[in-house]
Amino acid sequence: MDSRTCAALKGSGGVKIGEKGRARSGVTTDIVREAALALAREFGPGRVTVEGISTASGVAKTTIYRRWPNAAALIMDAFLDEIGPVIAYRPTATLIGTFSNALHDLARALTPSRREMLRHLVAAAQSDPDLGAAFWENWIKPRREEALRAIQPFGVARDEGDILLDLLFGAFYYRMLIPYAAIDSEWIDGLVERVFLDDPKPATELGGRN
Amino acid sequence: MDSRTCAALKGSGGVKIGEKGRARSGVTTDIVREAALALAREFGPGRVTVEGISTASGVAKTTIYRRWPNAAALIMDAFLDEIGPVIAYRPTATLIGTFSNALHDLARALTPSRREMLRHLVAAAQSDPDLGAAFWENWIKPRREEALRAIQPFGVARDEGDILLDLLFGAFYYRMLIPYAAIDSEWIDGLVERVFLDDPKPATELGGRN
Amino acid sequence: MDSRTCAALKGSGGVKIGEKGRARSGVTTDIVREAALALAREFGPGRVTVEGISTASGVAKTTIYRRWPNAAALIMDAFLDEIGPVIAYRPTATLIGTFSNALHDLARALTPSRREMLRHLVAAAQSDPDLGAAFWENWIKPRREEALRAIQPFGVARDEGDILLDLLFGAFYYRMLIPYAAIDSEWIDGLVERVFLDDPKPATELGGRN
Amino acid sequence: MDSRTCAALKGSGGVKIGEKGRARSGVTTDIVREAALALAREFGPGRVTVEGISTASGVAKTTIYRRWPNAAALIMDAFLDEIGPVIAYRPTATLIGTFSNALHDLARALTPSRREMLRHLVAAAQSDPDLGAAFWENWIKPRREEALRAIQPFGVARDEGDILLDLLFGAFYYRMLIPYAAIDSEWIDGLVERVFLDDPKPATELGGRN
DNA sequence: TTTTAATCGAGACGGTACGTCGCGTCTTGTT
DNA sequence: AACAAGACGCGACGTACCGTCTCGATTAAAA
């Protein structure tokens, strides 16, 4: 990543003052992001190349490399820039409701093309530690913290909260990455019920613990 | 995938009879698989190339391409061929115990290098539908079915079983792919307890359902 | 070349007796030659490959290689087999007439596709000594000797005959290989007249010899 | 051919002004040409490959392909670049002398390795129209025009000149491409005498015209 | 008739080279 | 300085044919 750009990833945002020479064009950044997303939507995020973005956007490769280290980072940046404002937690009165809302909201926000983008980002993060860190820092972590904050009032301990998140969002990502069946409302409800079950057959009835 | 090879992926196994032309050398297949794994272990699965495998194994690139469509498919084949026999379900007397065993066994079987391999396979499957299908068919599905068989005696319905698997293995893959914290025994125990909880704070205490 | 085939190139022709084992199928030879010519006509002789001929003819590559050393040799064989019987010398009463006939006949016999074939054979002969020898032995030499025999009655010495052939047929091949202008009747007549000139401006008038 | 290079083939030569981007390195061009010639001399022009030139010259394959479309074109370029300045017409006082000089000079300029190169170029031109055009435009045509200019003073008409060139140089190329006998001084003299004969047996004596 | 041995199809195999793509870096003006 | 343009070295791609090699399965003459 560059110290000057990747607005969505780094905090930055502020206008650079006092730098010598020609200032970077903010418009250019947007054009490039837009082109990257468009290409990702059209051909799939895996086929997007810096070369292609350069051609499509009319922005020189040099300029792109000056701001992002590679295509995956650029796509991640563009994706987060686009989806960031879309998702927000809806706090509710109950724990189960909060999680249920969060999962349903996420499913709704992730349109097919966004879902593919996200799948690709997870994939890209597997072979690029920097990307993995950025993914954690800018996507996963903030929304986990938001979730933890949202359920704090219910008196859930930190590690208990982590386990809840791992279970519910783990299941979500699992089905997204290994799409053997659709992610639909019933399934989400089933997940939540199972985790917060108070009536279904308790484990004891199912054979007890060993 | 090829109709004649990828033994670990396709069922095959049977001896080829009546096939015309010179038979494919089984030795060659093993040599290539071995080389692919060795390179993956040394440089990471993402850096393995067909070119490299060809050089390292001494098997011509054409021969490799005759059997596998690309490096990822070959690595998947080799990985499954290697790990396949390693993992088997240990049936226990209780449901919770069965799942607990399964998760702990998986964690144990997945040495760091295998874990990286698996992460890479999930990643590769995101941008290659064929690979995705093969991953599901040869890795995920058989072990899900084995799990479902193992818990059938406890009277768990099919969809209830799917949800349990999604939650527990979803969490496992989630932490593997987004490694913000280690996968250790305590965490696995916590997962299982949370899902099969009969004593921890029930959801009702946590605010009821909305 | 093979000791048993290349009928058009080697003398052979005779039926093999005393050979043990299954005899070679003469039909196969013709099928292959035919396929080679067809492919050459369709895609140009330079694009014809043994692999392609094998596929097109349904004759195994092994079988083809058993009879011809490479594609060029096969094409040469097929070409000569086809064109061989077409061309024959028409003896006339005069030297100039004999040459004129020979050139016109050659021009007529060489249809566009045959001409391209011949150009390709000359080309192939440049980088394959065996082919060069075969080309000389089976195409150029026999027809030079026929020409020399035809003009022997006119009392032309051997080396004088060679020079005449080099000039006239040299010009012909030159224009065929470097086709800056068409090979038409007027041009052929012009060549012959120039070589056998008895009236046009003699060299003396053009400045004498130096 | 490329619009920017192939100096020997295209007229170019002029300094590039106003071209965008980094300029092509002229040094690189020379290095590649040199390597191509060296390889052609060592292994024969037919065995020269772009891959080999790249390795030998240390210039990336992509860079080579950026300038020449294939190995043959590169060899042609290099050959003409090398031999171009070597050959020039020596005008003499007589027609026969001019041609005689031209043929002897050509024979002398064409060292064995250059001769093989030339044979290969003619061959390559047979299956590549672009190459054929380049060969005509950059090798044959300029030299024919120079010849025609040289004999203009002797009052030879254009088409008469063409026939003379076709006969004499046709014979030369014929013997070069179908090397059944050496190209030596006596033979060249014989050719010239035969074409410009004023004393040898006229055609009438040889049977008249039909 | 039975050998017997070469032929034939099919296709695997190790090679070499192809021509292309995309990478990330670099030079060269221009703004 | 940023920027567009494009050259450059590099690594790898996936493909085409090469010519050789195993395979069985014919098939025709010799024994």
Coordinates of C-alpha atoms (C1' of nucleotides) in Angstrom, one line a residue, chain A residues 32 35-54 70-72 74-75 117 120, chain E residues 22-23:
Chain A
V32 CA -9.5 3.7 -11.6
A35 CA -12.9 0.8 -13.9
A36 CA -11.7 -2.0 -11.7
L37 CA -15.1 -2.7 -10.3
A38 CA -16.7 -2.6 -13.8
L39 CA -14.1 -5.1 -15.1
A40 CA -14.6 -7.3 -12.0
R41 CA -18.3 -7.3 -12.5
E42 CA -18.0 -8.1 -16.2
F43 CA -15.2 -10.7 -16.3
G44 CA -15.0 -11.8 -12.7
P45 CA -12.5 -10.4 -10.1
G46 CA -10.0 -13.1 -10.9
R47 CA -9.6 -11.9 -14.5
V48 CA -9.0 -8.3 -13.7
T49 CA -5.4 -7.1 -14.4
V50 CA -3.6 -3.8 -13.9
E51 CA -2.9 -3.8 -17.6
G52 CA -6.6 -4.1 -18.3
I53 CA -7.7 -1.5 -15.8
S54 CA -5.1 0.9 -17.3
N70 CA -1.3 -4.9 -7.3
A71 CA -4.7 -5.6 -8.9
A72 CA -6.1 -7.5 -5.9
L74 CA -7.0 -2.2 -5.9
I75 CA -10.0 -4.3 -6.2
M117 CA -16.0 -9.9 -5.3
H120 CA -12.3 -13.3 -4.6
Chain E
dG22 C1' 0.6 -9.9 -17.5
dC23 C1' 3.9 -8.4 -14.3

